[in-house]
Coordinates of C-alpha atoms (C1' of nucleotides) in Angstrom, one line a residue:
Chain K
X9 CA 0.0 0.0 0.0
X10 CA 2.1 2.9 -1.3
X11 CA -0.2 5.9 -0.5
X12 CA -2.6 6.0 2.4
X13 CA -4.5 9.2 2.9
X14 CA -3.0 10.9 6.0
X15 CA -6.5 11.8 7.4
X16 CA -8.0 8.6 8.7
X17 CA -6.1 6.7 11.4
X18 CA -7.3 3.5 9.8
X19 CA -10.7 2.2 10.8
X20 CA -9.8 -1.5 11.3
X21 CA -8.9 -2.0 14.9
X22 CA -8.3 -5.8 14.6
X23 CA -6.1 -7.9 12.5
X24 CA -3.9 -5.3 11.0
X25 CA -1.8 -6.3 8.0
X26 CA 1.5 -7.5 9.2
X27 CA 0.1 -9.7 12.0
X28 CA 0.5 -13.5 11.7
X29 CA -2.1 -15.3 9.6
X30 CA -3.3 -17.4 12.5
X31 CA -4.2 -14.4 14.7
X32 CA -5.9 -12.6 11.8
X33 CA -8.0 -15.7 11.2
X34 CA -8.8 -16.0 14.9
X35 CA -9.9 -12.4 15.0
X36 CA -12.8 -13.5 12.7
X37 CA -14.2 -15.6 15.6
X38 CA -14.2 -12.5 17.8
X39 CA -17.1 -11.2 15.6
X40 CA -19.5 -13.6 17.3
X41 CA -21.3 -12.5 20.4
X42 CA -24.3 -13.3 22.5
X43 CA -26.5 -11.1 20.3
X44 CA -24.9 -12.1 17.0
X45 CA -24.6 -15.8 17.0
X46 CA -24.8 -16.1 13.2
X47 CA -22.9 -13.8 10.9
X48 CA -22.6 -13.4 7.1
X49 CA -19.3 -13.1 5.2
X50 CA -19.4 -9.3 5.0
X51 CA -20.4 -8.9 8.7
X52 CA -17.4 -11.1 9.7
X53 CA -15.0 -9.5 7.3
X54 CA -16.0 -6.0 8.4
X55 CA -15.8 -6.9 12.1
X56 CA -12.3 -8.3 11.7
X57 CA -11.3 -5.5 9.3
X58 CA -10.2 -7.6 6.4
X59 CA -11.3 -7.8 2.8
X60 CA -14.1 -10.2 2.1
X61 CA -12.0 -12.3 -0.3
X62 CA -9.5 -13.0 2.5
X63 CA -12.1 -13.6 5.1
X64 CA -13.8 -16.1 2.8
X65 CA -10.7 -18.2 2.5
X66 CA -10.4 -18.4 6.3
X67 CA -14.0 -19.1 6.8
X68 CA -13.8 -22.0 4.4
X69 CA -10.9 -23.5 6.3
X70 CA -12.7 -23.0 9.6
X71 CA -15.8 -24.7 8.2
X72 CA -13.9 -27.6 6.7
X73 CA -12.3 -28.2 10.0
X74 CA -15.5 -27.9 11.9
X75 CA -14.8 -24.9 13.9
X76 CA -17.6 -23.1 12.1
X77 CA -20.8 -24.4 10.5
X78 CA -22.8 -22.9 7.7
X79 CA -26.5 -22.4 7.8
X80 CA -28.7 -23.0 4.8
X81 CA -28.9 -19.3 4.2
X82 CA -25.1 -19.0 4.0
X83 CA -24.5 -17.5 7.4
X84 CA -21.8 -18.8 9.7
X85 CA -22.2 -20.1 13.2
X86 CA -19.8 -21.6 15.8
X87 CA -19.5 -25.4 15.1
X88 CA -20.0 -28.3 17.5
X89 CA -16.4 -29.4 16.9
X90 CA -15.1 -26.2 18.4
X91 CA -17.6 -26.3 21.2
X92 CA -16.6 -29.9 22.0
X93 CA -12.9 -29.1 22.2
X94 CA -13.4 -25.8 24.0
X95 CA -15.5 -27.6 26.6
X96 CA -12.2 -29.1 27.8
X97 CA -11.0 -25.8 29.1
X98 CA -9.9 -26.4 32.7
X99 CA -11.1 -22.9 33.7
X100 CA -14.4 -23.5 31.8
X101 CA -16.3 -26.7 32.2
X102 CA -13.3 -28.1 34.1
X103 CA -13.9 -26.0 37.2
X104 CA -17.7 -26.1 36.6
X105 CA -17.8 -29.9 36.8
X106 CA -16.1 -29.9 40.2
X107 CA -18.0 -27.0 41.6
X108 CA -21.5 -27.9 40.4
X109 CA -22.6 -30.1 43.3
X110 CA -21.6 -27.3 45.8
X111 CA -23.3 -24.7 43.7
X112 CA -26.4 -26.9 43.9
X113 CA -26.2 -27.2 47.7
X114 CA -25.9 -23.4 48.0
X115 CA -28.8 -23.0 45.6
X116 CA -30.9 -25.5 47.5
X117 CA -30.5 -23.6 50.7
X118 CA -31.0 -20.1 49.4
X119 CA -33.0 -20.5 46.2
X120 CA -31.3 -17.4 44.9
X121 CA -28.9 -16.9 42.0
X122 CA -25.6 -18.7 42.4
X123 CA -22.8 -17.5 40.2
X124 CA -19.3 -18.9 39.4
X125 CA -16.8 -16.7 37.6
X126 CA -13.1 -16.7 36.6
X127 CA -11.0 -13.9 35.4
X128 CA -9.9 -13.4 31.8
X129 CA -7.9 -10.2 31.2
X130 CA -9.7 -7.2 32.6
X131 CA -13.1 -9.0 32.9
X132 CA -14.7 -11.7 34.9
X133 CA -16.2 -14.5 32.8
X134 CA -19.3 -16.3 34.0
X135 CA -18.7 -20.0 34.1
X136 CA -21.9 -21.2 35.5
X137 CA -25.1 -19.9 37.0
X138 CA -28.0 -21.5 38.8
X139 CA -31.2 -19.7 39.2
X140 CA -34.9 -20.4 39.5
X141 CA -37.4 -18.5 37.4
X142 CA -38.8 -16.7 40.5
X143 CA -35.4 -15.4 41.7
X144 CA -34.5 -11.7 41.2
X145 CA -33.7 -10.9 37.6
X146 CA -30.1 -10.6 36.6
X147 CA -28.8 -10.1 33.1
X148 CA -25.7 -12.4 33.4
X149 CA -25.4 -15.2 30.9
X150 CA -23.1 -18.2 31.1
X151 CA -20.1 -17.3 28.9
X152 CA -20.8 -13.6 29.4
X153 CA -18.4 -11.0 30.8
X154 CA -18.8 -8.9 33.9
X155 CA -16.7 -5.9 34.9
X156 CA -14.1 -6.4 37.6
X157 CA -14.5 -3.2 39.6
X158 CA -18.3 -3.1 40.1
X159 CA -19.4 -6.6 40.7
X160 CA -18.9 -8.8 43.8
X161 CA -17.2 -11.6 41.9
X162 CA -15.2 -9.1 40.0
X163 CA -13.9 -7.5 43.1
X164 CA -12.9 -10.9 44.6
X165 CA -10.9 -11.6 41.4
X166 CA -9.4 -8.1 41.2
X167 CA -8.5 -8.0 44.9
X168 CA -6.5 -11.2 44.6
X169 CA -5.0 -10.4 41.2
X170 CA -1.5 -9.3 40.6
X171 CA -0.5 -5.7 41.6
X172 CA 0.1 -5.0 37.9
X173 CA -3.5 -6.0 37.0
X174 CA -4.8 -3.9 39.8
X175 CA -2.8 -0.9 38.7
X176 CA -3.9 -1.4 35.1
X177 CA -7.6 -1.6 36.1
X178 CA -7.4 1.3 38.5
X179 CA -5.6 3.5 36.0
X180 CA -8.3 3.3 33.4
X181 CA -11.6 5.1 34.2
X182 CA -14.1 2.9 36.1
X183 CA -17.3 2.6 34.1
X184 CA -20.2 3.8 36.2
X185 CA -22.9 1.1 36.5
X186 CA -26.6 2.2 36.8
X187 CA -27.8 1.3 40.3
X188 CA -24.5 1.2 42.0
X189 CA -22.7 4.0 43.8
X190 CA -19.8 5.2 41.6
X191 CA -16.4 4.6 43.0
X192 CA -13.1 6.4 42.6
X193 CA -9.9 4.6 42.1
X194 CA -8.9 5.7 45.6
X195 CA -12.1 4.3 47.2
X196 CA -11.8 1.1 45.2
X197 CA -8.3 0.5 46.5
X198 CA -9.6 0.6 50.0
X199 CA -12.5 -1.6 49.1
X200 CA -10.1 -4.2 47.7
X201 CA -8.0 -4.1 50.8
X202 CA -11.2 -4.8 52.8
X203 CA -12.1 -7.6 50.5
X204 CA -8.7 -9.2 51.0
X205 CA -8.9 -8.9 54.7
X206 CA -12.5 -10.1 55.1
X207 CA -12.4 -12.8 52.5
X208 CA -15.7 -11.7 51.1
X209 CA -17.0 -9.0 48.8
X210 CA -20.4 -7.5 49.1
X211 CA -22.0 -5.2 46.5
X212 CA -25.4 -3.5 46.7
X213 CA -27.3 -2.6 43.7
X214 CA -30.6 -0.7 43.3
X215 CA -31.3 -1.4 39.6
X216 CA -33.0 -3.2 38.0
X217 CA -34.1 -4.2 41.5
X218 CA -32.6 -3.8 45.0
X219 CA -30.1 -6.7 45.3
X220 CA -27.0 -7.7 47.3
X221 CA -24.3 -9.8 45.9
X222 CA -22.0 -11.7 48.3
X223 CA -18.9 -13.3 46.8
X224 CA -16.0 -15.4 48.1
X225 CA -12.8 -16.6 46.5
X226 CA -12.2 -20.2 45.3
X227 CA -8.5 -21.3 45.7
X228 CA -6.5 -23.8 43.7
X229 CA -3.8 -26.2 44.8
X230 CA -1.2 -23.5 45.1
X231 CA -3.5 -21.2 47.2
X232 CA -4.0 -18.9 44.2
X233 CA -7.5 -17.6 43.5
X234 CA -8.8 -19.4 40.6
X235 CA -12.5 -18.4 40.6
X236 CA -15.1 -16.5 42.6
X237 CA -18.4 -17.8 43.9
X238 CA -21.3 -15.5 44.6
X239 CA -24.9 -15.3 45.6
X240 CA -27.2 -12.6 44.3
X241 CA -30.3 -12.0 46.4
X242 CA -33.0 -9.3 47.1
X243 CA -31.7 -6.6 49.4
X244 CA -34.0 -6.7 52.4
X245 CA -31.8 -5.0 55.0
X246 CA -29.3 -6.9 57.1
X247 CA -30.2 -10.4 55.9
X248 CA -26.9 -10.6 53.9
X249 CA -24.8 -11.4 57.0
X250 CA -26.6 -14.7 57.3
X251 CA -25.4 -15.9 53.8
X252 CA -21.8 -14.9 54.2
X253 CA -20.9 -18.1 56.1
X254 CA -22.7 -20.2 53.6
X255 CA -20.9 -18.6 50.6
X256 CA -17.6 -18.9 52.3
X257 CA -18.2 -22.5 53.3
X258 CA -19.2 -23.5 49.8
X259 CA -16.2 -21.6 48.3
X260 CA -13.9 -23.4 50.7
X261 CA -15.4 -26.8 49.9
X262 CA -14.8 -26.3 46.2
X263 CA -11.3 -25.2 46.9
X264 CA -10.6 -28.3 48.8
X265 CA -12.0 -30.4 45.9
X266 CA -9.7 -28.5 43.6
X267 CA -6.7 -29.6 45.6
X268 CA -6.2 -26.8 47.9
X269 CA -4.9 -27.8 51.3
X270 CA -6.6 -25.4 53.8
X271 CA -4.7 -26.2 57.0
X272 CA -1.2 -26.5 55.7
X273 CA 0.9 -25.3 58.6
X274 CA 4.6 -24.5 58.2
X275 CA 5.4 -27.8 59.9
X276 CA 3.3 -29.9 57.7
X277 CA 4.6 -28.2 54.6
X278 CA 8.1 -28.9 55.7
X279 CA 7.4 -32.6 56.1
X280 CA 5.8 -32.7 52.7
X281 CA 8.8 -31.1 51.0
X282 CA 11.1 -33.6 52.8
X283 CA 9.1 -36.6 51.6
X284 CA 7.4 -35.8 48.4
Chain H
X22 CA 11.4 -32.8 0.3
X23 CA 13.2 -34.4 -2.6
X24 CA 13.6 -38.0 -1.5
X25 CA 11.2 -39.8 0.8
X26 CA 12.0 -43.4 1.6
X27 CA 9.4 -45.5 -0.3
X28 CA 8.8 -47.8 2.6
X29 CA 6.8 -45.9 5.2
X30 CA 3.4 -44.5 4.2
X31 CA 4.2 -41.4 6.3
X32 CA 3.4 -41.5 10.0
X33 CA 1.7 -38.1 10.3
X34 CA -2.0 -38.5 9.7
X35 CA -2.9 -34.9 10.3
X36 CA -1.8 -31.7 8.8
X37 CA 0.2 -32.8 5.9
X38 CA 2.5 -30.3 4.2
X39 CA 0.6 -28.5 1.5
X40 CA -2.5 -27.9 3.6
X41 CA -3.5 -24.4 4.4
X42 CA -1.8 -22.9 7.5
X43 CA -5.0 -22.3 9.3
X44 CA -6.1 -25.9 9.1
X45 CA -2.7 -27.2 10.2
X46 CA -2.8 -24.8 13.1
X47 CA -6.3 -26.0 14.1
X48 CA -5.2 -29.6 13.9
X49 CA -3.0 -28.8 17.0
X50 CA -6.2 -28.3 19.0
X51 CA -7.4 -31.7 18.1
X52 CA -4.6 -33.1 20.3
X53 CA -6.7 -32.2 23.4
X54 CA -9.1 -34.8 24.7
X55 CA -11.0 -35.7 27.9
X56 CA -8.1 -37.6 29.2
X57 CA -5.4 -35.1 28.1
X58 CA -6.5 -31.7 29.0
X59 CA -3.0 -30.3 29.2
X60 CA -0.3 -31.0 26.7
X61 CA 3.3 -30.0 26.2
X62 CA 4.9 -28.7 23.1
X63 CA 6.2 -32.0 21.8
X64 CA 3.0 -33.8 22.7
X65 CA 1.1 -31.3 20.6
X66 CA 3.5 -31.3 17.8
X67 CA 3.6 -35.1 17.7
X68 CA -0.1 -35.4 17.7
X69 CA -0.5 -32.9 14.9
X70 CA 2.4 -34.4 13.0
X71 CA 4.5 -31.2 12.6
X72 CA 7.9 -30.1 13.7
X73 CA 8.1 -28.6 17.2
X74 CA 9.5 -25.3 15.8
X75 CA 6.4 -24.9 13.7
X76 CA 4.1 -26.0 16.4
X77 CA 5.7 -23.5 18.8
X78 CA 5.0 -20.6 16.5
X79 CA 1.3 -21.5 16.3
X80 CA 1.0 -22.2 20.0
X81 CA 2.3 -18.7 20.7
X82 CA -0.2 -17.1 18.4
X83 CA -3.0 -19.2 20.0
X84 CA -1.8 -18.2 23.5
X85 CA -1.5 -14.5 22.6
X86 CA -5.0 -14.5 21.3
X87 CA -6.4 -16.4 24.3
X88 CA -7.4 -19.6 22.6
X89 CA -4.8 -21.4 24.7
X90 CA -3.4 -20.7 28.1
X91 CA -0.1 -21.7 29.5
X92 CA 0.3 -23.4 32.9
X93 CA 3.2 -22.6 35.1
X94 CA 5.0 -25.8 34.1
X95 CA 4.8 -24.7 30.5
X96 CA 2.0 -27.0 29.4
X97 CA -0.8 -25.8 27.3
X98 CA -4.5 -25.9 28.0
X99 CA -7.7 -24.6 26.3
X100 CA -8.3 -21.0 27.3
X101 CA -11.3 -19.3 28.6
X102 CA -11.5 -17.0 25.6
X103 CA -12.1 -19.9 23.3
X104 CA -14.5 -21.5 25.7
X105 CA -16.4 -18.3 25.9
X106 CA -16.8 -17.9 22.1
X107 CA -17.4 -21.6 21.6
X108 CA -20.2 -21.4 24.1
X109 CA -22.1 -19.4 21.5
X110 CA -22.4 -22.5 19.3
X111 CA -26.2 -22.8 18.5
X112 CA -25.9 -26.6 18.4
X113 CA -24.0 -26.5 21.7
X114 CA -25.2 -24.4 24.5
X115 CA -27.8 -22.8 22.2
X116 CA -29.9 -25.9 22.1
X117 CA -29.0 -26.8 25.6
X118 CA -30.4 -23.5 27.0
X119 CA -33.7 -24.1 25.4
X120 CA -33.9 -27.7 26.2
X121 CA -32.8 -27.6 29.8
X122 CA -36.2 -27.0 31.5
X123 CA -37.7 -29.9 29.6
X124 CA -34.7 -32.1 30.5
X125 CA -35.3 -31.2 34.1
X126 CA -39.0 -32.1 33.9
X127 CA -38.1 -35.5 32.5
X128 CA -35.4 -36.0 35.1
X129 CA -37.8 -35.0 37.9
X130 CA -40.3 -37.6 36.8
X131 CA -37.9 -40.5 36.1
X132 CA -34.8 -39.7 38.2
X133 CA -32.7 -41.5 35.6
X134 CA -30.0 -40.2 33.3
X135 CA -31.4 -37.7 30.7
X136 CA -29.2 -37.2 27.6
X137 CA -29.3 -34.7 24.8
X138 CA -27.1 -35.2 21.7
X139 CA -26.5 -33.7 18.3
X140 CA -24.7 -35.2 15.3
X141 CA -21.3 -34.2 14.1
X142 CA -19.9 -36.2 11.2
X143 CA -20.1 -39.9 12.0
X144 CA -20.6 -39.4 15.7
X145 CA -23.1 -38.1 18.2
X146 CA -21.9 -35.4 20.5
X147 CA -23.3 -35.2 24.0
X148 CA -24.7 -31.6 24.6
X149 CA -26.1 -32.1 28.1
X150 CA -26.6 -34.8 30.6
X151 CA -28.6 -34.8 33.9
X152 CA -28.1 -37.5 36.4
X153 CA -28.2 -38.1 40.1
X154 CA -25.4 -39.8 41.8
X155 CA -27.5 -42.9 42.5
X156 CA -28.7 -43.5 39.0
X157 CA -27.1 -46.2 36.9
X158 CA -23.5 -45.6 35.9
X159 CA -22.8 -44.4 32.4
X160 CA -19.5 -43.2 31.0
X161 CA -20.8 -40.4 28.8
X162 CA -19.4 -37.0 29.5
X163 CA -20.8 -33.6 28.3
X164 CA -18.8 -32.8 25.1
X165 CA -17.9 -36.5 24.6
X166 CA -18.7 -38.5 21.5
X167 CA -20.9 -41.5 21.1
X168 CA -21.1 -44.0 18.2
X169 CA -24.1 -43.6 15.8
X170 CA -24.9 -47.3 15.1
X171 CA -24.9 -48.7 18.7
X172 CA -26.6 -46.0 20.9
X173 CA -30.2 -45.0 21.2
X174 CA -29.5 -41.3 20.5
X175 CA -27.1 -42.3 17.7
X176 CA -29.7 -44.4 16.0
X177 CA -32.2 -41.6 16.0
X178 CA -29.7 -39.2 14.5
X179 CA -28.5 -41.8 12.0
X180 CA -32.0 -42.8 11.0
X181 CA -33.0 -39.3 10.1
X182 CA -29.7 -38.4 8.5
X183 CA -29.1 -38.1 4.8
X184 CA -29.0 -41.3 2.7
X185 CA -25.3 -40.6 1.9
X186 CA -24.5 -40.4 5.6
X187 CA -26.3 -43.8 6.2
X188 CA -24.5 -45.4 3.3
X189 CA -21.2 -44.1 4.6
X190 CA -21.8 -45.4 8.2
X191 CA -23.2 -48.7 7.1
X192 CA -20.3 -49.2 4.6
X193 CA -17.6 -49.1 7.3
X194 CA -17.4 -51.9 9.8
X195 CA -19.6 -51.4 12.9
X196 CA -17.6 -51.5 16.0
X197 CA -18.9 -54.1 18.4
X198 CA -19.7 -52.6 21.8
X199 CA -19.4 -54.8 24.9
X200 CA -22.8 -55.6 26.3
X201 CA -24.8 -55.0 23.2
X202 CA -25.8 -57.6 20.5
X203 CA -23.5 -57.0 17.5
X204 CA -25.5 -55.9 14.4
X205 CA -24.8 -56.4 10.8
X206 CA -25.2 -53.6 8.3
X207 CA -28.3 -55.4 6.9
X208 CA -29.9 -55.7 10.4
X209 CA -29.1 -52.1 11.1
X210 CA -30.9 -50.9 8.0
X211 CA -34.0 -52.6 9.3
X212 CA -33.5 -51.2 12.7
X213 CA -33.2 -47.7 11.3
X214 CA -36.4 -48.2 9.3
X215 CA -38.2 -49.2 12.5
X216 CA -36.8 -46.2 14.3
X217 CA -38.1 -43.9 11.6
X218 CA -41.6 -45.5 11.6
X219 CA -41.9 -45.6 15.4
X220 CA -40.3 -42.2 16.2
X221 CA -38.3 -43.8 19.0
X222 CA -35.2 -45.9 19.3
X223 CA -34.6 -48.4 22.1
X224 CA -31.3 -50.0 22.9
X225 CA -30.6 -52.7 25.5
X226 CA -27.2 -53.1 27.1
X227 CA -26.0 -55.6 29.6
X228 CA -22.7 -54.0 30.5
X229 CA -21.5 -52.3 32.8
X230 CA -25.0 -53.0 34.1
X231 CA -28.3 -54.0 32.5
X232 CA -29.8 -50.8 31.1
X233 CA -32.4 -49.7 28.5
X234 CA -32.0 -46.4 26.6
X235 CA -35.0 -44.8 25.0
X236 CA -34.5 -41.9 22.5
X237 CA -36.7 -39.6 20.5
X238 CA -35.9 -37.0 17.8
X239 CA -35.9 -33.2 18.4
X240 CA -37.0 -31.3 15.3
X241 CA -36.1 -27.8 14.2
X242 CA -38.2 -25.1 12.4
X243 CA -37.8 -26.9 9.1
X244 CA -38.9 -30.3 10.5
X245 CA -35.3 -31.4 10.3
X246 CA -33.9 -33.5 13.1
X247 CA -31.5 -31.3 15.1
X248 CA -30.9 -33.4 18.2
X249 CA -31.9 -36.6 20.0
X250 CA -33.2 -36.8 23.6
X251 CA -32.9 -40.0 25.6
X252 CA -33.3 -41.6 29.0
X253 CA -31.0 -44.3 30.2
X254 CA -32.6 -46.5 33.0
X255 CA -32.0 -49.9 34.6
X256 CA -33.4 -52.7 32.5
X257 CA -36.1 -54.3 34.7
X258 CA -38.2 -56.0 32.0
X259 CA -41.0 -54.3 30.3
X260 CA -40.9 -51.0 32.2
X261 CA -39.5 -49.2 29.2
X262 CA -42.9 -48.8 27.5
X263 CA -44.0 -46.5 30.2
X264 CA -41.3 -44.0 29.6
X265 CA -41.6 -43.9 25.8
X266 CA -44.5 -41.4 25.9
X267 CA -42.6 -39.2 28.3
X268 CA -39.5 -39.1 26.2
X269 CA -41.5 -38.4 23.0
X270 CA -43.5 -35.7 24.7
X271 CA -40.5 -34.0 26.1
X272 CA -38.8 -34.1 22.7
X273 CA -41.8 -32.7 21.0
X274 CA -42.0 -29.8 23.6
X275 CA -38.4 -28.9 22.9
X276 CA -39.1 -29.1 19.1
X277 CA -41.9 -26.6 19.5
X278 CA -39.7 -24.3 21.6
X279 CA -37.2 -24.5 18.8
X280 CA -39.7 -23.2 16.3
X281 CA -41.0 -26.4 14.8
X282 CA -44.7 -26.3 13.9
X283 CA -46.1 -29.7 14.7
X284 CA -49.5 -29.5 12.9
X285 CA -48.6 -27.9 9.7
X286 CA -51.1 -29.3 7.2
X287 CA -50.6 -28.8 3.5
X288 CA -53.4 -26.2 3.5
X289 CA -51.7 -24.1 6.2
X290 CA -48.4 -24.4 4.5
X291 CA -49.9 -23.1 1.3
X292 CA -51.4 -20.1 3.1
X293 CA -48.1 -19.3 4.7
X294 CA -46.2 -19.4 1.4
X295 CA -48.7 -17.1 -0.1
X296 CA -48.5 -14.5 2.7
X297 CA -45.1 -14.8 4.3
Chain B
dA22 C1' -36.7 -6.2 -16.3
dT23 C1' -33.4 -3.4 -13.4
dG24 C1' -30.4 -2.2 -9.9
dC25 C1' -27.9 -3.1 -5.8
dA26 C1' -25.4 -5.7 -2.5
dA27 C1' -23.4 -10.0 -1.1
dT28 C1' -20.8 -14.0 -2.4
dT29 C1' -17.4 -16.2 -5.1
dT30 C1' -13.6 -16.8 -8.6
dT31 C1' -9.5 -15.4 -10.6
dC32 C1' -4.6 -14.3 -10.7
dA33 C1' -0.1 -11.9 -10.6
dC34 C1' 2.6 -10.5 -6.7
dT35 C1' 5.0 -11.0 -2.4
dG36 C1' 5.5 -11.4 2.6
dG37 C1' 4.9 -14.3 6.2
dG38 C1' 5.6 -19.3 6.9
dT39 C1' 8.9 -23.1 7.0
dG40 C1' 11.7 -26.5 9.5
dA41 C1' 16.6 -28.2 9.9
dA42 C1' 20.0 -27.2 12.9
dA43 C1' 22.1 -25.2 16.7
dA44 C1' 21.7 -23.2 21.3
dT45 C1' 19.7 -23.3 25.6
dA46 C1' 17.2 -24.9 29.5
dC47 C1' 15.8 -28.6 32.3
dA48 C1' 15.5 -33.0 34.6
dC49 C1' 17.2 -36.8 35.8
dT50 C1' 21.2 -40.4 36.7
dC51 C1' 25.6 -42.2 38.4
Chain A
dG4 C1' 28.6 -32.3 40.3
dA5 C1' 29.8 -33.8 36.0
dG6 C1' 27.2 -36.2 32.5
dT7 C1' 23.4 -37.6 29.5
dG8 C1' 19.1 -37.4 27.4
dT9 C1' 15.1 -34.7 26.4
dA10 C1' 12.1 -30.6 25.8
dT11 C1' 12.0 -25.9 24.6
dT12 C1' 13.5 -22.0 22.1
dT13 C1' 16.2 -19.2 18.6
dT14 C1' 18.1 -18.6 14.3
dC15 C1' 18.0 -18.0 9.2
dA16 C1' 18.0 -18.8 4.2
dC17 C1' 14.5 -20.6 1.2
dC18 C1' 10.1 -20.3 -1.0
dC19 C1' 5.2 -21.6 -1.0
dA20 C1' 1.0 -20.4 0.6
dG21 C1' -1.3 -16.0 1.5
dT22 C1' -2.9 -11.6 -0.5
dG23 C1' -6.6 -8.6 -2.1
dA24 C1' -8.1 -5.7 -6.2
dA25 C1' -11.0 -6.6 -9.8
dA26 C1' -14.2 -9.1 -12.3
dA27 C1' -17.8 -12.6 -12.6
dT28 C1' -21.7 -14.5 -10.4
dT29 C1' -25.5 -15.1 -7.5
dG30 C1' -29.4 -13.5 -4.9
dC31 C1' -32.9 -10.4 -3.8
dA32 C1' -35.4 -6.6 -3.8
dT33 C1' -38.2 -3.0 -6.6

DNA sequence: ATGCAATTTTCACTGGGTGAAAATACACTC
DNA sequence: GAGTGTATTTTCACCCAGTGAAAATTGCAT
């Protein structure tokens, strides 16, 4: 491309020329979302910022391999083959399978929404959700993304994230969420310290209805936080204190099942290192 | 490659030289399975039949994009990003989300295994499964594959598949499954005709325990079979006839929810075409 | 019929892919 | 703690698969 008009800073955000083929191809998949589960060639090529001819070649390869499938009308959808392989993600269905019985216990007791989320980049990703039809409404969908600074699960994951992650998230403006009190970076730092100390995170929200979320961390074998478990229930005053032990207990039970050793004292650890 | 020894018919089954980059890269993902959820560089490169140096380049791109993640020990696993996008597969979680309430109804009534599967190539892929701990044991896992000719769901999907699919499956030798009576291609053809006529498929199995599976087809908007629903229960004689109506009813309810119009007479169809 | 947009094919050009080989890191063994 | 084997990573000269504008084709409104 010899002459590019100096005015426009190039529209295409994704998949610039010069990137490896594979990553440009993968950027096509990013066009899919909850609201757009089937896409046409031009829609995909526009979303990924590449010429239709190029996109078409990729899409054919994806389709032939089974990562995508084609509907009768020519639109593309994610294929079962990809779904099948992706369902092996340890942080996806992997954690889910182990956690499910405990989520059910928690659900059985409270009959409110029960959420399980992991962190991916600057978001929390919802791994599983149990909820009856008559529980309070929430918009979250399995596979969907939640912001870190303004949700109970998000704050758990953020509070136990690396300092560099926290700096990154706190540096960028925190999106105000309708129904929650807006927080400054300064306030959020204090909140996160509280979350770390208390081992739970509580978030009140007044829209679409008055709710409280209570979340607790789930730990992996190395005591690192791998997920966050939460209950979302109607806000009826001080009731929330009663569910905190339940959420923490369930989170701890999942942690144990994941291989975390709760009561590893220094002495025991020493013995274990000596005789592995 | 100028001289290839004429003896070996080339070990590498996948990703031969000459194939498009994208498909070779994707073939790396095929190395993952239920039993091997984390793989090292060489394991992946060997499974895909490509040099480690080449595999490494791909794996880095996958990892950078988020399709794969790297454990502390350097092994690779499927990433949340891929899981997230793949969960948008209409024939994966898409069908699952719609069918789940009906599966729960069926489960509530029978308290036996409830299975939902779609077809991919020459296999059935398990989309969802409900089962209590005390139900009969079955090995099937969500995301796992089942053979078409020897399972109840498989036979539903095969019976309503295209003639070319049936020919293809019947032409290749049918793997004998321990605990089921082996079938010849000739017998299977008759069985499939029965399945089409009756609208259900029943399979008896004596290992690992005596069970009966009863499956029924789930139809999409165009009356095409999109999935199969099944119950697996202990084989205690003639009890199975009682669950057939339940399975068929549930399958029909899911079909309706998917947009299938059960009672579309020729007259109605004509009207609809005239005024779309 | 006519026009417009999406899909697909073509093709000359070229830039990212390729993989053997060497270097490095790592994990055992004696 | 030197030694051996294996896995991971880097390098680099070669070249084949990727590229995308343009034209042809299909599909669908008007």
